[in-house]
């Protein structure tokens, strides 16, 4: 009859093992369900099978190394048969070893199992490096020192480094297993103190010798790493690295092999000889990597540094520009000596009609005050884009109306009812109402829109603030939006989220999220869809953890529904001869020296579907990932044209590139070494604080081009100076997407930079008095971004001024400052510059004044904004007068363009409004 106690123990262990197995498999199971929702289960299986194979290899190696170590200990340690003390001779000394009474037989297989499990688990993080190693693509750009392809440094060396680290772990596990064996089976009581048993010394010598032999490939990898971690003046290996450290590492690798073989062969040698062999390797390392390089640097290189380092500086400059995508930049001359004549302004009417007057920060405050509409709505940020409205390309700002996490709310409200945001706010960047507020093209609940920007699917289940899970499609009605004293509800009709399914899946999901309500709620049905990892950043981190995510996803309206477009980057910190850059963005590596904006992610805001499109076909890093995950990326040509029209060059990427380009635009080694032409980002005064100018989007015609383009711009100034020396444009449209154009000003002319224009604004008595007056009335003055707008060979500077009351935090655009500053000879002195700064209520008035043409003419009027359908007409006299004035201005513009039909309709509308004002009540 079986022992009931043993049966219970076995049942308990079986139950505990089952629970542990479920807990270990829970996270992969949920990830599989989520990836299957996105149609990317192939990614899951690729990683899972790779991890399984690596685990088996690691477990076999761990078990084998542990078993061999224990077998060696068993053979070399004196037999302990249980017949009392054993007298042995250790180094000529007679000692008595007292054996243990009993040796636990299970210890050997348990040790082997533990070693096998430990090393098997340690190989799991090697899955991606292994796949990249096996599928690596070539760069076809050999490094200048060793002549190796960069793929060696990006994919081969990391894999070999990981493999060698596991080999070290094997040796460590073997050493620990052997020492534990000696400690458990052998006696600690020795008749002669101060000695170590010879078998232990031989065993440790064998392990140390093996370890030294494995150091040889490590030293060889370190030699390759010199082109990445070297001490060259530009980046990568310098003279000392190439001529001293590199050969020294080869010598060190050979010496490690020799010393290791000596320890393996001469196991009976005296201990001091074995220690001497180890010490020789250490000494060579200190001499070859520290002392000799320091002497050569001080006495050979330092007195002739530029001559010695010139080729290495040239390597660093060239490869850094390649690594950051700057090598294909076109450099052009920009004379900047032209005058803004009326004819020139008329030729660039489209540019002037898209000059940005609304900055993201004050506009976001205005959106929150005017369009949040309910306390549970919020706008995460404002995005800049372009849309075609009434046949014209217009620059707009757009923000999603989302519901952030409602901490402290009831479970039903948080998980079942308040599941999604609703709609968005959109306004043109150039237009303002008579009250100084943005003129909306999309607003309110339900959305009121222009015909050219219809919203048919306004629900936003996936966004920037949706960082908690919800259950859509339950028996509970989901809030769409508030309407008067009641609410409008909806039921989810999409395919987003994981279906709850039957009891088992429901229980597992409840366990994973730690929420028992998922299991017991009567409102949750098998068809209910659990939406998790809904915020855009987390969603992409889970799908492509090997790509870096732009910190600013932007909202796009296409085909009546909302999408998020996110820029993704391939990065590395192992590109040869490239400068390292430190970053602090979420999820980004702290250091990198290679970056490409190679992927665009499109996320459906309603069903969460994620599509990834390759935009940089020549990126070998992306090509490697495409070989590993062939179903993950699609060609950009497969993206719908309507969505493709909204792709833009990421401002975050341009900031990264600009940070490097400030020094690495200097191509001459001598100039670079002396830092003769280092640039920096110009300074501006924003909201009374001095800060660096950030890249900004504009719609303009590039010099020599006839087509209006959506561009990302950034000016530069010399280091320590305020005058502008160049400006960089990144093209965003069509076949020219990604092209970088650098326009350099003449070296012998001074062109005013943003900070110098800010100083002229501060020195203008009229502007200063007006700002002081507003400040005395208790209003907060917000000085907006100072934008530099190139127009042919001249420059226009535009800075909006906002007024914000102390109580109502609604910024109002009250004034626009416009300035011109033509380039002039540096011999004439800065005071001789034909520069003008004016401030007026509108951009058109300021532009007319600064160009000296009096009142704003029709050619310089901003494009008249289309009106929202159903917008209520003005009822008060002031509102009707403002609307009549707007109609008359539109009529004047139509007259200037010989648009007689529009001229007649606008004049008729203006006349009707004036008649209403004059009509007696």
C-alpha angles and dihedrals in degrees: 000000000000121000108257090208092058090048091054092047091051092047090050092051091047091051092047091049091050092051092049090048092052092048092049093048096043099083095046090047093053091045090052091052090049094048091047088055087058093044092245102113088127088071090055094051093046092055094040096052091045091052091047093053092046091049091053092048092047094044091050092049092046094048093045095050092047092047094049092049092050092046090052091049091049093051098046101040116086113262116264106203098162097257097120134265120356121216113217137167117239115185092335094312123114110230134173119227114202109212124218118255095234135015116207104238093202093062096083098053090040090054091048091049092049093048091047093049094045095052093040091055091046090061095059095087088055093072098096096039088051093051092047090049092051095045102034119151123217124248092202089216110109114207114251097237107047100012092235125144113252089241086074091063097039100044114007101046095047091050093048090046091053091047093049090049089057089048088055088050089054091055092046092050090049091051093048092047092051094048091048089051092053092045094050102039101031128065122252090209110093122178090222117048125212098041133105118217113256094233090058091050091049092048094049091045090055091052094045091049091052090048092052092051090053088053090070096073089041090057089046090054089049088054090055089047091063089086087060106033100027125127099242118147093243104026139305126018120359132194095285092046093050099042104031115018096041097055090038090058090052090052089047092052092051092047091051091054092047093048092046093051090048091055091049095048102035096051091145093053121117117275093243091057091052091049090048091056090053092045092053090059091049091048093051089050093052093046097044099042104032119014104036094042090051092051093047092047093051101041104026110025104031096061091050102023102144092047092047097042100039098101092045092049089052090051091051094049094047097045095043090056090049094048094053096043095252101117094087094052115129116225116209135175119247113193096194093193100114130114124234098241123179090251092053092048091050090052090053098043092129090055092050091047089060102044105134113243097165118072118206096244100053091037090054089053089050092049092051092051098041105031109027086086094174130048093240095058126086140170114229096199144322122262128205119223143138130250134180109244121175089350095305130104108242130185111231142172121230134187132183119234102226138172111233123209112298101215114193094023123123119279092244093052095045099042106026111021111032094047104138148021122242133225130323144247122246131180136165114256094231104049136085136174123240087265092057094254129129117274106233126222092178120028148136135027119314090027117264107203146168116261090248094057105041121176113211101156105036098164115113111198093157122047147117097291100039096101097145134068125255137187111233126190095030127140088266116091115245119227114245100174143318119264117188110302093343138053135240114229135196142186121232112254102176137095099243122125134026116293111243091225124173132349097276096053090042091053093048092049090048090052093047095051093038091233117129090187090074087064101040105032112115090207092065115087132183088260093053111113120224109215114196136158085037101153110093098237095050092043092057093041089058094046101042109015089163092065125072118237126225109241093227117061110186130214121239129189112211130159091355096302135089127250135177118226114201128185114227126195138207109218141175138176093208106072109131119250095000126129117249119236126200117222134182103193119130113281095358123128113260090235132026138161102185127053136163130177090223104148137051117200120205115197121188108228092210106046101015095235111164123208124182122206126192112230099170109057092174095060108110091196091058090043088056091052090047090055091050095045106025095173097049103075131049129195114264089240089071092063112101111263091234091058093039088059088066098055111119138182106262115246091211090059092048090052090053092048092046091052089059096037093058088080104014096061084082104093097177112089093215093051091046093049092051093041088228097154107029114154133203138191114274121248127238136183109244118177089342092306126110113231140153118275111254126212112274135194120241137173109223146125114265116230108282093012127110099196122088109237139191105236141175111224137193128173125211135210131194114266110274093008134095102211117103117250103175145346129220125215126194113198118225106180134093121304092356094060113138097017114139119210122188116198113197124199121225113279092226096052132074117226117188115247126211095266092052091051089049088054091052090050090052091049095051106104096206093052092042092052093049093049091048091051093052091046092053090054090061097253121136113236114214114195108205132214115302105231123200110211116190113211111185104300097342136075132230122196119204128185124173122212121213129195121209124185122230092242109026105054094207113127112219123199103233107158141018122209116207125184139176127199120179121205116259138180115282088226091066095060127238095273092067094063115123092235129156131187122187136169122208137162092254137031092239092055093046091048092051092049097046093050091050097239098121118227120021111273126215092257091061099044116115117249111279111249118241113240125243113250112257093016108156114249117241113272104188125073093245092052092047091049091051091048091048090051090050090051092050091050089051090050091052090051091049089050091053089052094045090242095149097172093055091041090058095046094048093048091049092052091048091050092051091052093049090049090053090053093048094044111106115245 
